Coordinates of C-alpha atoms in Angstrom, one line a residue:
Chain A
M287 CA 42.0 160.0 -61.5
H288 CA 39.7 160.9 -64.3
G289 CA 38.2 159.2 -67.1
T290 CA 39.4 155.4 -66.7
T291 CA 37.5 153.7 -69.0
H292 CA 38.3 149.4 -70.1
V293 CA 36.7 146.9 -72.4
D294 CA 38.6 143.8 -71.7
A295 CA 41.0 142.2 -69.6
P296 CA 44.6 143.6 -70.4
G297 CA 46.0 139.8 -69.7
A298 CA 43.5 137.9 -71.8
P299 CA 44.9 137.3 -75.5
G300 CA 43.0 137.2 -78.6
I301 CA 40.9 140.1 -77.0
E302 CA 41.2 143.8 -77.8
H303 CA 41.3 145.7 -74.9
D304 CA 41.2 150.0 -74.2
F305 CA 42.6 151.1 -70.9
N306 CA 42.3 154.8 -70.7
V307 CA 43.2 156.8 -67.2
G308 CA 41.9 159.9 -68.0
Y309 CA 44.3 162.2 -65.8
I310 CA 47.4 161.4 -63.9
T311 CA 46.7 163.1 -60.9
R312 CA 49.3 164.2 -58.3
V313 CA 51.9 164.8 -61.1
E314 CA 52.1 168.6 -62.4
G315 CA 50.8 169.3 -65.2
E316 CA 48.1 167.8 -68.5
G317 CA 49.3 164.7 -70.3
S318 CA 48.1 161.0 -71.2
L319 CA 49.4 157.5 -71.0
R320 CA 48.9 154.9 -74.0
L321 CA 49.6 151.8 -73.0
R322 CA 49.2 149.2 -75.9
V323 CA 48.4 145.7 -74.8
R324 CA 49.2 142.8 -77.5
D325 CA 48.5 138.8 -76.0
G326 CA 49.3 140.3 -72.5
A327 CA 52.4 141.6 -73.3
V328 CA 53.2 146.1 -73.5
V329 CA 54.3 146.8 -77.1
E330 CA 54.2 150.2 -76.7
A331 CA 53.9 152.9 -73.8
R332 CA 54.1 156.2 -74.9
L333 CA 53.2 159.2 -72.8
S334 CA 51.7 162.4 -74.7
I335 CA 52.0 165.5 -73.2
F336 CA 49.2 168.0 -73.9
E337 CA 49.7 171.1 -72.6
A338 CA 50.2 173.7 -75.0
P339 CA 54.2 174.7 -75.7
R340 CA 54.8 177.2 -73.5
Y341 CA 58.0 179.0 -76.0
F342 CA 60.5 179.7 -73.2
E343 CA 63.3 179.2 -75.4
Q344 CA 61.6 182.1 -78.2
L345 CA 60.7 184.3 -74.9
V346 CA 64.1 185.1 -73.9
V347 CA 65.4 186.2 -77.4
G348 CA 66.6 189.7 -76.9
R349 CA 66.8 190.2 -73.6
T350 CA 69.5 190.2 -71.3
P351 CA 70.7 187.8 -69.2
D352 CA 69.5 190.1 -66.5
E353 CA 66.2 189.5 -67.8
V354 CA 66.7 186.1 -69.0
I355 CA 67.3 185.1 -65.2
D356 CA 63.8 186.2 -64.4
I357 CA 61.5 185.2 -67.3
V358 CA 62.8 181.5 -67.0
S359 CA 62.3 181.4 -63.2
R360 CA 58.1 181.8 -64.6
I361 CA 58.4 177.3 -66.2
C362 CA 57.8 176.4 -63.0
G363 CA 56.3 177.1 -59.7
I364 CA 58.0 175.4 -57.6
C365 CA 62.0 175.0 -59.2
P366 CA 61.6 178.4 -60.1
I367 CA 65.9 178.1 -58.3
A368 CA 66.9 175.6 -60.7
Y369 CA 65.9 177.3 -64.2
Q370 CA 68.1 180.7 -62.2
M371 CA 70.6 178.9 -61.2
S372 CA 71.7 176.8 -64.6
A373 CA 71.1 180.6 -66.2
V374 CA 73.1 182.4 -64.1
H375 CA 75.7 180.2 -64.3
A376 CA 75.8 180.0 -68.0
F377 CA 76.1 183.4 -68.6
E378 CA 79.1 183.6 -65.7
H379 CA 80.7 180.9 -66.9
L380 CA 80.5 183.0 -70.3
F381 CA 81.4 185.9 -69.7
G382 CA 84.5 184.9 -66.9
V383 CA 82.5 186.5 -63.3
E384 CA 83.7 185.3 -60.7
I385 CA 81.7 185.6 -57.6
D386 CA 82.0 185.9 -53.8
P387 CA 82.5 182.4 -52.2
Q388 CA 80.0 183.4 -49.7
V389 CA 77.9 184.4 -52.7
R390 CA 78.2 181.0 -53.9
A391 CA 77.3 179.3 -50.6
L392 CA 74.1 181.3 -50.7
R393 CA 73.4 180.0 -53.7
R394 CA 73.7 176.6 -52.5
L395 CA 71.5 177.8 -49.8
L396 CA 69.0 179.0 -52.1
Y397 CA 69.2 175.8 -53.3
C398 CA 69.1 174.0 -50.5
G399 CA 65.1 175.5 -49.5
E400 CA 63.6 174.6 -53.2
W401 CA 65.3 171.3 -52.7
I402 CA 63.2 170.9 -49.1
Q403 CA 59.8 172.9 -50.3
S404 CA 59.8 170.7 -53.3
H405 CA 61.3 167.7 -51.7
A406 CA 58.7 168.1 -49.1
L407 CA 56.0 168.8 -50.8
H408 CA 56.5 165.0 -53.0
I409 CA 57.0 163.2 -50.6
Y410 CA 54.6 163.7 -48.0
L411 CA 51.4 165.8 -50.3
L412 CA 52.1 164.0 -53.7
H413 CA 53.5 160.4 -53.4
A414 CA 52.9 159.2 -49.5
P415 CA 49.5 158.6 -50.1
D416 CA 50.2 156.1 -52.4
F417 CA 52.5 154.2 -50.0
L418 CA 49.4 154.1 -47.0
G419 CA 46.7 153.5 -49.7
Y420 CA 44.5 156.4 -50.0
P421 CA 43.4 158.5 -52.6
S422 CA 44.5 161.6 -51.6
A423 CA 46.3 163.5 -49.4
I424 CA 43.1 165.3 -48.4
A425 CA 41.8 161.9 -46.8
M426 CA 45.1 160.5 -46.1
A427 CA 45.1 163.4 -43.3
A428 CA 42.0 162.1 -41.8
D429 CA 43.7 159.5 -40.4
H430 CA 47.3 160.7 -40.1
R431 CA 46.7 164.2 -39.9
E432 CA 50.5 164.4 -37.3
I433 CA 51.7 163.0 -40.8
V434 CA 50.6 165.9 -43.4
E435 CA 51.5 168.2 -40.8
R436 CA 55.1 167.5 -40.6
G437 CA 55.5 167.8 -44.4
L438 CA 53.8 170.8 -44.2
A439 CA 56.6 172.3 -41.5
I440 CA 59.3 170.9 -43.3
K441 CA 58.4 173.0 -46.7
K442 CA 57.5 175.4 -45.2
A443 CA 61.0 176.2 -43.8
G444 CA 61.5 176.0 -47.2
N445 CA 59.6 178.1 -48.2
E446 CA 60.8 180.9 -45.8
L447 CA 64.6 180.2 -46.4
I448 CA 63.5 180.7 -50.1
K449 CA 61.5 183.7 -48.9
V450 CA 64.5 185.2 -47.2
L451 CA 67.2 185.2 -49.7
G452 CA 65.1 185.1 -52.9
G453 CA 62.6 188.2 -52.3
R454 CA 59.2 185.7 -52.2
S455 CA 59.1 182.2 -52.2
I456 CA 56.8 181.2 -55.9
H457 CA 59.3 183.2 -58.1
P458 CA 62.2 184.7 -56.6
I459 CA 64.2 188.3 -57.7
S460 CA 67.3 188.2 -56.0
V461 CA 69.3 185.7 -58.5
R462 CA 72.0 188.7 -60.5
V463 CA 74.9 187.4 -63.2
G464 CA 77.3 188.8 -60.5
G465 CA 76.0 187.6 -57.3
F466 CA 72.0 188.6 -56.2
S467 CA 70.7 192.2 -56.5
K468 CA 70.2 192.2 -52.7
V469 CA 72.0 189.3 -49.6
P470 CA 70.5 189.3 -46.2
K471 CA 72.1 190.0 -42.6
P472 CA 72.9 187.3 -40.9
A473 CA 70.4 188.4 -38.0
A474 CA 67.4 188.2 -41.5
L475 CA 68.5 184.1 -41.4
E476 CA 68.0 183.2 -37.5
E477 CA 64.5 182.4 -37.7
V478 CA 64.6 180.1 -40.7
R479 CA 67.8 178.7 -38.9
R480 CA 66.0 177.8 -36.0
S481 CA 63.1 176.0 -38.3
L482 CA 65.6 174.2 -40.1
D483 CA 66.3 172.3 -36.6
A484 CA 63.0 171.1 -36.4
A485 CA 62.9 170.7 -40.1
V486 CA 65.8 168.2 -39.9
E487 CA 64.6 166.0 -36.7
A488 CA 61.4 165.4 -39.0
S489 CA 62.7 165.1 -42.2
L490 CA 65.2 162.0 -39.9
E491 CA 61.1 160.7 -39.4
T492 CA 60.9 160.9 -42.5
V493 CA 63.6 158.7 -44.0
R494 CA 62.8 156.2 -41.5
M495 CA 58.5 156.6 -42.2
V496 CA 59.3 156.5 -46.1
A497 CA 61.2 153.4 -45.3
A498 CA 58.6 151.3 -43.9
F499 CA 56.3 151.3 -46.8
D500 CA 55.5 148.9 -48.8
A501 CA 57.2 148.6 -52.4
P502 CA 55.9 146.9 -55.6
E503 CA 58.1 144.6 -56.6
Y504 CA 60.2 146.2 -59.6
R505 CA 64.4 146.1 -61.2
R506 CA 65.6 147.6 -64.0
E507 CA 69.6 148.2 -64.3
A508 CA 68.8 151.8 -65.3
H509 CA 71.0 153.9 -66.9
L510 CA 72.0 156.7 -64.3
V511 CA 72.7 160.4 -65.2
A512 CA 74.0 163.1 -62.6
L513 CA 76.3 165.9 -62.0
A514 CA 79.3 164.6 -59.6
H515 CA 81.3 166.7 -56.7
P516 CA 84.6 165.7 -55.8
T517 CA 83.4 167.5 -52.2
E518 CA 79.9 168.3 -52.6
Y519 CA 76.4 166.9 -53.2
P520 CA 75.5 168.2 -56.6
Y521 CA 73.6 171.7 -57.2
N522 CA 75.2 174.5 -58.8
D523 CA 78.8 173.0 -59.5
G524 CA 80.5 169.7 -61.4
R525 CA 80.4 167.1 -63.9
I526 CA 78.4 165.2 -65.7
V527 CA 78.7 161.7 -64.7
S528 CA 76.8 158.6 -65.2
S529 CA 76.5 154.9 -64.2
D530 CA 78.2 153.8 -67.9
G531 CA 81.6 155.9 -67.0
L532 CA 80.5 159.5 -68.7
D533 CA 82.7 162.2 -67.6
L534 CA 81.8 166.0 -69.0
A535 CA 82.7 169.3 -68.7
V536 CA 79.0 170.1 -67.2
D537 CA 78.7 172.8 -69.7
R538 CA 79.0 169.9 -72.6
W539 CA 75.4 168.0 -72.3
D540 CA 75.2 168.8 -75.9
D541 CA 78.5 166.7 -76.8
A542 CA 76.6 162.9 -74.7
F543 CA 72.7 163.8 -75.2
E544 CA 70.2 165.2 -77.9
E545 CA 66.3 166.5 -77.9
V546 CA 64.1 164.6 -80.4
H547 CA 60.5 164.8 -81.3
V548 CA 58.4 162.5 -80.3
E549 CA 54.9 162.7 -82.1
G550 CA 52.6 162.8 -80.3
T551 CA 53.9 164.7 -77.4
N552 CA 54.2 168.8 -76.8
A553 CA 57.8 167.8 -75.1
L554 CA 61.3 167.2 -76.7
Q555 CA 62.3 164.2 -75.3
A556 CA 65.8 163.3 -74.9
R557 CA 67.9 160.5 -75.7
T558 CA 72.1 159.7 -75.6
H559 CA 73.5 160.7 -79.4
E560 CA 73.5 156.8 -80.1
G561 CA 69.5 156.8 -78.7
G562 CA 70.1 155.3 -74.8
V563 CA 67.5 155.8 -72.3
Y564 CA 68.7 157.6 -69.5
L565 CA 67.5 158.6 -65.6
L566 CA 67.9 161.7 -63.7
G567 CA 66.8 162.4 -60.2
P568 CA 67.3 161.3 -56.5
A569 CA 68.0 157.9 -57.0
A570 CA 70.7 158.9 -60.1
R571 CA 72.1 160.9 -57.3
I572 CA 71.8 158.7 -54.7
A573 CA 73.7 156.4 -57.2
L574 CA 76.3 158.2 -58.6
T575 CA 77.0 160.5 -55.4
A576 CA 76.6 159.5 -52.1
G577 CA 79.9 159.4 -50.6
T578 CA 79.2 163.6 -50.6
L579 CA 76.0 163.5 -49.0
H580 CA 75.4 165.6 -45.4
P581 CA 76.8 162.8 -43.0
L582 CA 73.7 163.1 -41.2
A583 CA 72.2 162.1 -44.3
A584 CA 74.7 159.7 -45.0
E585 CA 74.1 157.6 -42.1
A586 CA 70.5 157.6 -42.3
L587 CA 70.8 156.1 -45.8
A588 CA 73.4 154.0 -44.5
R589 CA 70.7 152.4 -41.7
T590 CA 68.0 151.9 -44.1
G591 CA 69.8 149.8 -46.2
M592 CA 67.8 150.4 -49.3
A593 CA 71.3 152.3 -51.3
D594 CA 70.5 149.3 -53.4
A595 CA 66.5 149.1 -53.5
I596 CA 67.0 153.1 -54.7
R597 CA 69.6 151.6 -57.3
T598 CA 67.3 149.6 -59.0
N599 CA 63.8 150.3 -58.2
I600 CA 62.5 153.1 -59.3
Y601 CA 59.1 153.1 -56.2
W602 CA 61.9 154.0 -53.7
S603 CA 62.8 156.9 -55.2
I604 CA 60.4 158.8 -52.3
L605 CA 63.4 157.6 -50.3
A606 CA 65.9 159.0 -52.1
R607 CA 64.0 162.2 -51.8
A608 CA 63.4 161.4 -48.0
V609 CA 67.1 161.2 -48.0
E610 CA 68.0 164.4 -50.2
L611 CA 65.6 166.6 -48.1
L612 CA 67.4 165.2 -45.1
H613 CA 70.8 166.3 -46.8
A614 CA 69.1 170.0 -47.8
C615 CA 68.2 170.7 -44.6
A616 CA 71.1 169.9 -42.6
E617 CA 73.0 170.9 -45.1
A618 CA 71.1 174.3 -45.2
R619 CA 71.6 174.7 -41.4
D620 CA 75.5 174.6 -41.9
L621 CA 75.8 177.5 -43.8
I622 CA 73.9 179.6 -41.7
D623 CA 76.2 179.0 -39.5
G624 CA 79.0 179.7 -41.5
Y625 CA 77.2 182.8 -43.0
R626 CA 78.9 186.0 -43.2
R627 CA 77.7 188.5 -45.4
P628 CA 79.6 189.6 -48.3
D629 CA 81.2 193.2 -48.9
V630 CA 79.0 193.7 -52.0
P631 CA 76.3 191.9 -53.2
K632 CA 77.2 191.3 -56.4
V633 CA 80.2 192.1 -58.4
P634 CA 80.7 193.7 -61.7
W635 CA 80.5 192.5 -64.7
S636 CA 80.8 192.6 -69.1
A637 CA 78.8 190.6 -71.5
R638 CA 80.9 188.7 -74.4
P639 CA 79.4 187.5 -77.3
G640 CA 79.4 183.7 -77.1
R641 CA 77.8 180.2 -76.5
A642 CA 77.0 180.2 -72.7
A643 CA 75.8 177.0 -71.0
W644 CA 75.7 175.2 -67.9
A645 CA 73.7 172.8 -65.6
T646 CA 72.2 172.4 -62.2
E647 CA 70.3 169.7 -60.2
A648 CA 66.8 170.6 -60.2
P649 CA 64.7 168.6 -57.7
R650 CA 63.7 166.7 -60.3
G651 CA 67.3 166.1 -62.0
L652 CA 69.8 167.6 -64.5
L653 CA 68.6 171.0 -66.0
F654 CA 70.8 172.2 -69.0
H655 CA 70.6 175.6 -70.5
R656 CA 72.3 176.8 -73.6
Y657 CA 71.9 180.8 -74.6
G658 CA 73.7 181.9 -77.3
V659 CA 74.4 185.7 -77.1
D660 CA 75.5 188.2 -79.4
E661 CA 77.7 191.2 -80.0
R662 CA 75.3 193.7 -77.6
G663 CA 75.0 191.0 -75.1
F664 CA 71.0 189.9 -76.3
V665 CA 70.8 186.3 -76.4
A666 CA 70.4 185.7 -79.9
D667 CA 69.0 181.5 -79.1
A668 CA 68.2 179.4 -76.3
Q669 CA 68.0 175.8 -75.6
I670 CA 66.2 174.5 -72.3
V671 CA 65.9 171.1 -71.4
P672 CA 64.3 170.5 -68.3
P673 CA 64.5 166.9 -66.3
T674 CA 61.0 165.8 -67.1
S675 CA 61.8 165.9 -70.7
Q676 CA 65.0 163.9 -70.2
N677 CA 63.7 161.4 -67.9
Q678 CA 60.1 161.0 -69.8
A679 CA 61.9 157.8 -72.4
A680 CA 63.0 156.3 -68.4
I681 CA 59.2 157.0 -67.4
E682 CA 57.8 155.0 -70.5
A683 CA 60.4 151.9 -70.4
D684 CA 59.6 151.8 -66.5
L685 CA 56.0 151.5 -67.9
T686 CA 57.0 149.1 -70.6
A687 CA 58.7 146.8 -67.9
F688 CA 56.5 146.9 -64.9
A689 CA 52.7 147.0 -66.6
P690 CA 52.8 143.2 -67.3
S691 CA 53.4 142.1 -63.9
V692 CA 50.0 144.6 -62.8
L693 CA 48.2 143.8 -66.5
D694 CA 45.6 140.6 -64.6
L695 CA 45.3 142.7 -61.1
P696 CA 41.3 144.6 -61.1
R697 CA 41.9 147.5 -63.1
E698 CA 41.6 150.0 -60.1
V699 CA 44.8 148.2 -58.6
A700 CA 46.6 148.5 -62.0
T701 CA 45.9 151.8 -62.3
V702 CA 46.9 152.5 -59.0
R703 CA 50.5 151.4 -59.2
L704 CA 51.0 152.5 -62.8
E705 CA 50.4 156.1 -61.4
Q706 CA 51.9 154.9 -58.5
L707 CA 55.4 154.7 -60.7
I708 CA 55.0 157.7 -62.7
R709 CA 55.2 160.2 -59.8
S710 CA 58.1 158.0 -58.4
Y711 CA 59.6 160.4 -61.0
D712 CA 57.5 163.3 -59.7
P713 CA 57.0 164.6 -63.3
C714 CA 56.6 168.0 -64.0
I715 CA 54.4 168.3 -67.7
S716 CA 54.7 172.4 -66.8
C717 CA 58.3 172.5 -67.2
A718 CA 58.6 169.6 -69.7
T719 CA 56.5 171.3 -72.4
H720 CA 58.1 174.3 -72.3
F721 CA 53.1 167.3 -70.2
L722 CA 49.1 162.9 -67.6
D723 CA 45.8 160.5 -69.4
V724 CA 46.9 156.7 -68.7
R725 CA 45.3 154.8 -71.9
I726 CA 45.7 150.8 -72.2
E727 CA 44.2 149.9 -75.6
G728 CA 45.7 146.4 -77.9
S729 CA 44.9 143.2 -79.8
S730 CA 45.8 139.9 -80.0
Chain B
M96 CA 30.4 200.7 -31.9
T97 CA 29.9 197.0 -32.1
P98 CA 33.2 195.5 -31.9
Q99 CA 33.8 193.7 -35.5
R100 CA 35.1 190.0 -35.9
P101 CA 38.5 190.1 -37.8
V102 CA 38.9 189.1 -41.2
R103 CA 42.1 188.4 -43.5
L104 CA 42.4 189.5 -46.8
I105 CA 44.3 187.3 -48.8
V106 CA 45.2 189.4 -52.2
C107 CA 46.7 186.7 -54.8
G108 CA 48.0 187.0 -58.0
T109 CA 51.7 189.2 -59.7
A110 CA 51.4 192.8 -61.1
D111 CA 53.5 191.9 -63.8
R112 CA 51.3 189.2 -65.5
G113 CA 48.7 191.0 -67.0
D114 CA 45.3 190.1 -65.8
D115 CA 46.8 188.4 -62.9
G116 CA 47.5 191.4 -61.4
A117 CA 43.5 192.7 -61.0
A118 CA 43.3 191.1 -57.5
L119 CA 46.4 193.7 -56.2
S120 CA 44.9 196.5 -58.8
A121 CA 41.2 196.1 -57.1
V122 CA 42.3 196.4 -53.3
A123 CA 44.9 199.0 -54.2
G124 CA 41.8 201.2 -55.0
L125 CA 40.0 199.6 -52.6
L126 CA 41.5 200.3 -49.8
P127 CA 41.9 204.4 -49.4
G128 CA 38.1 204.3 -49.4
L129 CA 36.6 202.2 -46.8
P130 CA 35.0 203.5 -43.6
A131 CA 38.2 203.2 -40.7
H132 CA 36.2 201.5 -38.3
L133 CA 36.3 198.0 -41.2
L134 CA 39.2 198.9 -42.1
A135 CA 40.4 197.7 -38.0
S136 CA 39.1 194.7 -38.6
I137 CA 41.6 193.9 -41.9
D138 CA 44.1 192.1 -42.1
V139 CA 45.7 192.3 -45.6
R140 CA 48.3 189.7 -47.0
R141 CA 49.8 189.3 -50.2
C142 CA 50.3 185.9 -51.3
E143 CA 51.7 185.4 -55.5
Q144 CA 50.0 181.8 -55.0
L145 CA 48.2 180.3 -52.0
Q146 CA 49.1 177.9 -50.1
V147 CA 47.7 175.7 -47.7
E148 CA 49.9 177.2 -44.9
D149 CA 48.1 180.5 -45.8
L150 CA 44.5 178.7 -44.6
L151 CA 46.6 176.3 -41.8
E152 CA 47.5 179.9 -40.3
L153 CA 44.4 181.9 -39.9
P154 CA 42.7 181.6 -36.4
D155 CA 40.0 180.2 -35.9
E156 CA 37.8 183.4 -35.1
T157 CA 39.4 185.0 -37.9
G158 CA 37.1 185.1 -41.6
C159 CA 38.9 185.3 -45.1
V160 CA 38.6 187.2 -47.9
I161 CA 40.6 185.4 -50.9
V162 CA 40.5 187.5 -54.1
D163 CA 42.1 186.1 -57.5
A164 CA 42.2 186.8 -61.6
V165 CA 40.6 184.1 -62.6
V166 CA 40.1 181.9 -65.6
G167 CA 36.9 180.3 -66.8
I168 CA 34.4 183.2 -67.0
A169 CA 34.0 185.9 -69.2
P170 CA 37.0 188.5 -69.1
G171 CA 36.0 191.3 -66.5
A172 CA 33.1 189.6 -65.2
V173 CA 32.8 188.8 -61.4
V174 CA 31.9 185.5 -59.7
T175 CA 31.9 185.5 -55.0
L176 CA 31.8 181.7 -53.7
P177 CA 31.9 181.1 -50.7
L178 CA 35.1 179.4 -49.7
E179 CA 32.7 175.4 -48.4
A180 CA 31.5 176.1 -51.6
I181 CA 34.8 175.7 -53.8
P182 CA 35.8 171.8 -52.9
C183 CA 32.3 170.5 -54.7
A184 CA 32.4 172.6 -56.9
D185 CA 36.0 172.0 -57.7
R186 CA 34.9 168.5 -58.2
E187 CA 32.0 168.6 -60.1
A188 CA 33.7 170.5 -62.8
G189 CA 36.2 167.5 -63.2
I190 CA 39.1 170.8 -62.6
A191 CA 42.6 169.0 -62.3
P192 CA 45.5 170.4 -61.5
R193 CA 47.0 172.2 -63.6
S194 CA 50.0 174.2 -62.4
S195 CA 53.1 174.8 -60.2
H196 CA 52.9 171.5 -58.2
A197 CA 50.6 173.7 -55.7
L198 CA 46.9 171.7 -54.5
P199 CA 44.3 173.1 -56.8
L200 CA 42.3 175.9 -54.6
G201 CA 39.7 172.7 -53.8
Q202 CA 42.3 170.6 -51.8
M203 CA 43.8 173.2 -50.3
I204 CA 40.6 174.4 -48.6
E205 CA 39.4 170.5 -48.1
L206 CA 43.0 170.3 -46.4
A207 CA 42.8 172.8 -44.3
A208 CA 38.9 171.6 -43.2
V209 CA 41.0 168.3 -42.1
L210 CA 43.6 169.5 -40.2
K211 CA 42.4 172.0 -38.6
G212 CA 39.7 170.2 -37.8
H213 CA 36.6 172.8 -39.4
P214 CA 35.7 174.6 -42.4
V215 CA 37.3 177.8 -43.4
R216 CA 35.0 180.5 -42.8
G217 CA 34.7 182.7 -45.4
S218 CA 34.5 183.4 -49.4
F219 CA 36.4 183.6 -52.7
V220 CA 36.1 186.7 -54.8
G221 CA 37.4 186.1 -58.5
I222 CA 37.6 188.8 -61.7
G223 CA 37.9 186.5 -65.3
G224 CA 41.1 187.1 -66.8
R225 CA 42.1 187.0 -70.7
S226 CA 45.8 187.9 -70.9
F227 CA 48.3 186.2 -68.3
G228 CA 51.7 187.8 -70.7
Y229 CA 54.9 188.9 -68.6
G230 CA 55.8 192.2 -68.2
R231 CA 51.9 193.4 -69.6
G232 CA 50.0 195.9 -67.5
L233 CA 45.6 195.0 -67.1
G234 CA 44.3 194.8 -70.1
R235 CA 41.1 196.6 -70.8
T236 CA 38.5 194.3 -70.3
V237 CA 39.6 193.7 -66.9
R238 CA 39.8 197.5 -65.9
S239 CA 36.5 198.0 -67.0
G240 CA 35.2 195.6 -64.4
L241 CA 37.2 197.0 -61.4
P242 CA 34.6 199.2 -59.8
A243 CA 31.9 196.0 -59.6
F244 CA 35.1 193.9 -58.3
R245 CA 36.5 195.6 -55.8
A246 CA 32.0 195.9 -55.0
A247 CA 32.1 192.5 -54.4
I248 CA 35.0 192.6 -52.4
E249 CA 34.1 195.5 -50.5
A250 CA 30.5 192.9 -49.5
E251 CA 32.5 190.4 -48.7
L252 CA 34.6 192.0 -45.8
I253 CA 31.6 193.6 -44.8
R254 CA 29.5 190.9 -44.8
L255 CA 32.3 188.9 -42.7
A256 CA 33.0 191.4 -40.1
V257 CA 29.8 193.2 -39.5
P258 CA 28.5 190.9 -36.5
A259 CA 24.8 191.9 -38.1
H260 CA 25.8 189.7 -40.1
P261 CA 26.9 186.5 -38.7
A262 CA 27.6 184.3 -41.8
I263 CA 31.0 183.0 -41.1

């Protein structure tokens, strides 16, 4: 962490104090957290995202659907497939494109690759050091080399999967409206299939390791939102459901939610139309759709006995992420076993004007895209709502609720706990600006 | 002929993002002009974005030259740094990670050194970029800096490959 400043003990009444952490490390991008404390109580928690706005919604105007798919993948180096998937499904839904079932399976396989590399990176290199008492993965590697090596091996399996299907592991280029520009021969998947055997075993060990971590005591009943599908753990298809009974078609996100601009941040935040705060991501997905987990992942989750803790204590999102990591590795293996190369990589399609909208489940949560398509088939306007900007208000709510419990702790300890909470969301600031310095200040 | 040491040339960047393609362009122009005995010792790997696995996969006896476009120096200017010096330089500069959930270069080099049990030996050669926009080629300033960039890369390849230069 950088730039921590402290004027007085935060819990001392009647005294002004200031708590400032320059940057939250081990998150993606740049932003700050300001906590305003009065008489030992947090009266305001504000995440200020100051990474420059990225204007992707304007960059895609005037572009064709296939160009949009390549452009939006550049929003994020860790979840480019999520951006491609929300976009391609939005266009296909509008254009009435029916894709080959094997293409659909390949897209799930590609999404598995993204979840594997993203979750492995976050669990092992970004979040585990918090739980094991290390300032970084580098320091952790000196004492727990085998842990870091295991994480890197799982991550590599995900990267290889993306490379085989997407043409390259960062910003893949094969997704096209109607299918793929190229699909692999079954033999091309054999090597990655072998690495997935090892990744499944390593992911089982990941669940066991993470379930044995000590997490801070904390409980908050969050409003949970995720995609849900009757038979599949949600990636590309399903309906938008919530812990309070919402059930929406996947293209109707904006019937229940809206983006709002909050002063001091370059990212739009999202709320329900009633102003409600909600939580997306692994914990929400596990809580709402655990019934569709791969049997191996469901069994591993059941053995931990921690499903309720995942739902109510955001620090246990690392366990939710580990269960999903296992799910993605196991499902990827099954998908490869059932793969039959489609006759053609993509089906022909014709653009039609209208509203193209879809949501898919990025590693960090639901990612909604909406495009207006004009008579010529070009994008006329766009709305991209990433999971981190939707989770930003939930992060602030969790910080407001949790911070009082650490304000009497030594400054360094309190800072670590607050950063750990923020990292529990695996926030992607770069995605959201299209977001961290932590600062606590206050007066009596 | 005196046997040479193997060197892996890791070329970072993407050709369709303006000055981010500088390393690709420089290496494409450099390789055909290298003497055969030097070429024989060089293993070229293209890498859009460096990952720690790229460093962990380096055989112990192999030197490494990482080339990429950079920000923080004047566009077109060339910088050469020993890999071992980068973690310290990052810390002194107070560099925070900025993109893609990836570890910054200095942390990647430190992590690789911890896991390998010895430092990653080699050099980083960078050229300052100005514009990294989508669908653009190299800017004029970077194009004019390519000869110096190529010369710096070649110098590091020779230094690491030739036994008379036991620098690695």
